[in-house]
Amino acid sequence: MIKYRNLNAEEITPELFCAFKRRQEVTDCWRKENGTWVIKRAPFIDDWGKDEYEILVHCLKHTAETGGFVCGAFLNQELKGFVSVEGGLTGSCLQYMDLSSIHISQDVRGQGIGRQLFSMAKNFAKKRNAKKLYISAHSAVETQAFYRAMGCKEAEEYDQAHVEKEPYDCQLECELL
């Protein structure tokens, strides 16, 4: 049985991720060409090593310490999924809260954990008067299918910092109704 709980900065350590498998084998990705979205073959394996986990721990700690939301999904007391939403409002009309990460361990994908974490992120943002979640999302076809199923669409307003950091990401938004 999956248990969900908020994480505080002190418990966000590299050891928290010992049973987490980030690996994603990607074959096709969405790309915007001449203003039109197309699927392109772009095979690669997305996986995290020690350096990526150290960066992740630093970022998630910062989110937790600055009024953001960090929530984990646990199976037998092992972290199997997590989501984070940054604490401040962004966008030209302060309409967005940034869903900075959502990841599910490879061994438990397809079991509704991502859907539950996404719902919790939406609730967090809505309670803080955001109108939409902003997501700079991996362009893999499978990842984009998840976001579309969650009601996301292309962002009306792109966050340039996200675009510059990850130029192949899809910039999305999700209305908080």
CSV table of C-alpha atoms in Angstrom, one decimal:
chain,number,residue,atom,x,y,z
A,1,MET,CA,0.0,0.0,0.0
A,2,ILE,CA,1.4,3.4,-1.0
A,3,LYS,CA,1.6,6.0,1.7
A,4,TYR,CA,1.9,9.7,0.8
A,5,ARG,CA,3.4,12.3,3.1
A,6,ASN,CA,5.0,15.8,3.0
A,7,LEU,CA,8.8,15.8,3.4
A,8,ASN,CA,10.7,18.4,5.4
A,9,ALA,CA,14.2,19.6,4.5
A,10,GLU,CA,15.9,17.5,7.2
A,11,GLU,CA,14.7,14.2,5.8
A,12,ILE,CA,15.7,15.0,2.2
A,13,THR,CA,19.0,13.3,1.9
A,14,PRO,CA,20.8,11.1,-0.7
A,15,GLU,CA,19.9,8.0,1.4
A,16,LEU,CA,16.2,8.8,0.9
A,17,PHE,CA,16.6,7.8,-2.8
A,18,CYS,CA,18.3,4.5,-2.2
A,19,ALA,CA,15.4,2.4,-3.6
A,20,PHE,CA,14.4,5.0,-6.2
A,21,LYS,CA,15.0,4.0,-9.9
A,22,ARG,CA,14.9,7.1,-12.2
A,23,ARG,CA,15.7,5.2,-15.4
A,24,GLN,CA,13.6,5.9,-18.5
A,25,GLU,CA,14.3,4.5,-21.9
A,26,VAL,CA,13.2,7.1,-24.4
A,27,THR,CA,12.6,6.4,-28.1
A,28,ASP,CA,10.4,9.2,-29.3
A,29,CYS,CA,10.0,12.9,-28.2
A,30,TRP,CA,7.8,15.8,-29.0
A,31,ARG,CA,9.6,18.7,-30.8
A,32,LYS,CA,8.3,22.0,-32.0
A,33,GLU,CA,9.3,22.7,-35.6
A,34,ASN,CA,8.1,25.8,-37.4
A,35,GLY,CA,5.4,26.4,-34.8
A,36,THR,CA,4.0,22.8,-35.1
A,37,TRP,CA,4.4,19.9,-32.6
A,38,VAL,CA,5.8,16.8,-34.2
A,39,ILE,CA,7.1,13.4,-32.8
A,40,LYS,CA,10.7,12.8,-33.6
A,41,ARG,CA,12.8,9.7,-33.0
A,42,ALA,CA,15.4,10.7,-30.4
A,43,PRO,CA,16.5,7.5,-28.5
A,44,PHE,CA,18.4,7.9,-25.3
A,45,ILE,CA,18.3,6.6,-21.7
A,46,ASP,CA,17.5,9.1,-19.0
A,47,ASP,CA,19.0,8.0,-15.7
A,48,TRP,CA,20.5,9.7,-12.7
A,49,GLY,CA,23.8,9.1,-11.0
A,50,LYS,CA,25.3,10.4,-7.8
A,51,ASP,CA,25.8,14.0,-9.1
A,52,GLU,CA,22.2,14.3,-10.3
A,53,TYR,CA,20.9,13.0,-6.9
A,54,GLU,CA,23.1,15.6,-5.1
A,55,ILE,CA,21.6,18.4,-7.2
A,56,LEU,CA,18.1,17.0,-6.6
A,57,VAL,CA,18.6,16.8,-2.8
A,58,HIS,CA,19.8,20.4,-2.8
A,59,CYS,CA,16.9,21.6,-4.9
A,60,LEU,CA,14.2,19.7,-2.9
A,61,LYS,CA,15.7,21.0,0.4
A,62,HIS,CA,15.5,24.5,-1.0
A,63,THR,CA,11.9,24.0,-2.0
A,64,ALA,CA,10.9,22.7,1.4
A,65,GLU,CA,12.8,25.5,3.2
A,66,THR,CA,11.2,28.3,1.1
A,67,GLY,CA,7.5,27.6,1.5
A,68,GLY,CA,7.2,25.1,-1.3
A,69,PHE,CA,5.6,21.6,-1.3
A,70,VAL,CA,7.6,18.4,-1.4
A,71,CYS,CA,5.7,15.2,-1.0
A,72,GLY,CA,6.8,11.6,-1.2
A,73,ALA,CA,5.1,8.3,-2.1
A,74,PHE,CA,6.4,5.4,0.0
A,75,LEU,CA,6.0,1.6,-0.4
A,76,ASN,CA,7.3,-0.4,2.5
A,77,GLN,CA,9.0,2.8,3.8
A,78,GLU,CA,10.9,3.2,0.6
A,79,LEU,CA,10.5,6.3,-1.6
A,80,LYS,CA,8.9,5.4,-4.9
A,81,GLY,CA,7.7,8.8,-6.1
A,82,PHE,CA,7.9,12.5,-5.3
A,83,VAL,CA,6.5,15.8,-6.4
A,84,SER,CA,7.6,19.4,-5.7
A,85,VAL,CA,6.0,22.8,-6.2
A,86,GLU,CA,8.0,26.0,-5.6
A,87,GLY,CA,6.6,28.3,-3.0
A,88,GLY,CA,6.1,31.6,-4.9
A,89,LEU,CA,3.7,32.7,-7.6
A,90,THR,CA,5.1,33.4,-11.1
A,91,GLY,CA,3.9,34.6,-14.5
A,92,SER,CA,3.0,38.1,-15.7
A,93,CYS,CA,-0.2,38.0,-13.6
A,94,LEU,CA,1.2,35.8,-10.8
A,95,GLN,CA,-1.1,33.1,-12.2
A,96,TYR,CA,1.4,30.2,-11.9
A,97,MET,CA,3.0,28.0,-9.3
A,98,ASP,CA,6.0,26.0,-10.7
A,99,LEU,CA,5.7,22.2,-10.5
A,100,SER,CA,9.4,21.7,-10.4
A,101,SER,CA,9.5,17.9,-10.3
A,102,ILE,CA,7.4,14.8,-10.4
A,103,HIS,CA,9.1,11.5,-10.7
A,104,ILE,CA,8.0,7.9,-10.2
A,105,SER,CA,10.4,5.0,-9.7
A,106,GLN,CA,10.7,2.7,-12.7
A,107,ASP,CA,9.5,-0.3,-10.8
A,108,VAL,CA,6.1,1.1,-9.8
A,109,ARG,CA,5.1,3.2,-12.8
A,110,GLY,CA,1.6,2.8,-14.1
A,111,GLN,CA,0.0,2.3,-10.7
A,112,GLY,CA,-1.6,5.7,-10.2
A,113,ILE,CA,1.2,7.2,-8.0
A,114,GLY,CA,1.9,10.0,-10.5
A,115,ARG,CA,-1.8,10.8,-10.8
A,116,GLN,CA,-2.1,11.1,-7.0
A,117,LEU,CA,1.0,13.2,-6.5
A,118,PHE,CA,-0.1,15.5,-9.3
A,119,SER,CA,-3.5,15.9,-7.7
A,120,MET,CA,-1.8,16.8,-4.4
A,121,ALA,CA,0.4,19.4,-6.1
A,122,LYS,CA,-2.7,20.9,-7.7
A,123,ASN,CA,-4.3,21.2,-4.3
A,124,PHE,CA,-1.3,22.8,-2.8
A,125,ALA,CA,-1.1,25.4,-5.5
A,126,LYS,CA,-4.9,26.1,-5.5
A,127,LYS,CA,-4.8,26.8,-1.7
A,128,ARG,CA,-2.1,29.4,-2.4
A,129,ASN,CA,-4.2,31.3,-4.9
A,130,ALA,CA,-2.5,30.1,-8.0
A,131,LYS,CA,-4.7,29.8,-11.1
A,132,LYS,CA,-2.4,27.2,-12.9
A,133,LEU,CA,0.5,24.9,-12.4
A,134,TYR,CA,3.5,25.6,-14.7
A,135,ILE,CA,5.5,22.6,-15.8
A,136,SER,CA,8.7,22.4,-17.8
A,137,ALA,CA,8.2,18.8,-18.8
A,138,HIS,CA,10.4,16.1,-20.4
A,139,SER,CA,9.5,15.8,-24.0
A,140,ALA,CA,9.3,12.0,-24.1
A,141,VAL,CA,6.1,10.8,-25.7
A,142,GLU,CA,5.1,8.7,-22.6
A,143,THR,CA,5.8,11.6,-20.3
A,144,GLN,CA,3.7,14.0,-22.4
A,145,ALA,CA,0.9,11.4,-22.5
A,146,PHE,CA,0.8,11.5,-18.7
A,147,TYR,CA,0.6,15.3,-18.6
A,148,ARG,CA,-2.1,15.4,-21.2
A,149,ALA,CA,-4.1,12.8,-19.2
A,150,MET,CA,-3.7,15.2,-16.2
A,151,GLY,CA,-5.3,18.0,-18.2
A,152,CYS,CA,-2.2,19.9,-19.2
A,153,LYS,CA,-1.8,21.9,-22.4
A,154,GLU,CA,0.9,24.0,-23.9
A,155,ALA,CA,1.6,27.0,-21.7
A,156,GLU,CA,0.1,30.3,-22.8
A,157,GLU,CA,3.2,32.1,-21.3
A,158,TYR,CA,6.6,30.5,-21.4
A,159,ASP,CA,9.0,30.9,-18.5
A,160,GLN,CA,12.3,31.9,-20.3
A,161,ALA,CA,14.5,30.5,-17.5
A,162,HIS,CA,13.0,27.1,-18.0
A,163,VAL,CA,13.3,27.3,-21.7
A,164,GLU,CA,17.0,28.3,-21.5
A,165,LYS,CA,17.7,25.6,-18.9
A,166,GLU,CA,16.0,22.7,-20.8
A,167,PRO,CA,15.4,23.8,-24.4
A,168,TYR,CA,13.9,20.4,-25.4
A,169,ASP,CA,11.3,20.4,-22.6
A,170,CYS,CA,7.7,21.1,-23.4
A,171,GLN,CA,6.3,24.1,-21.5
A,172,LEU,CA,2.9,23.2,-20.1
A,173,GLU,CA,0.3,24.5,-17.8
A,174,CYS,CA,-2.6,23.0,-15.9
A,175,GLU,CA,-5.6,25.0,-14.8
A,176,LEU,CA,-6.6,24.7,-11.2
A,177,LEU,CA,-10.4,24.5,-11.3
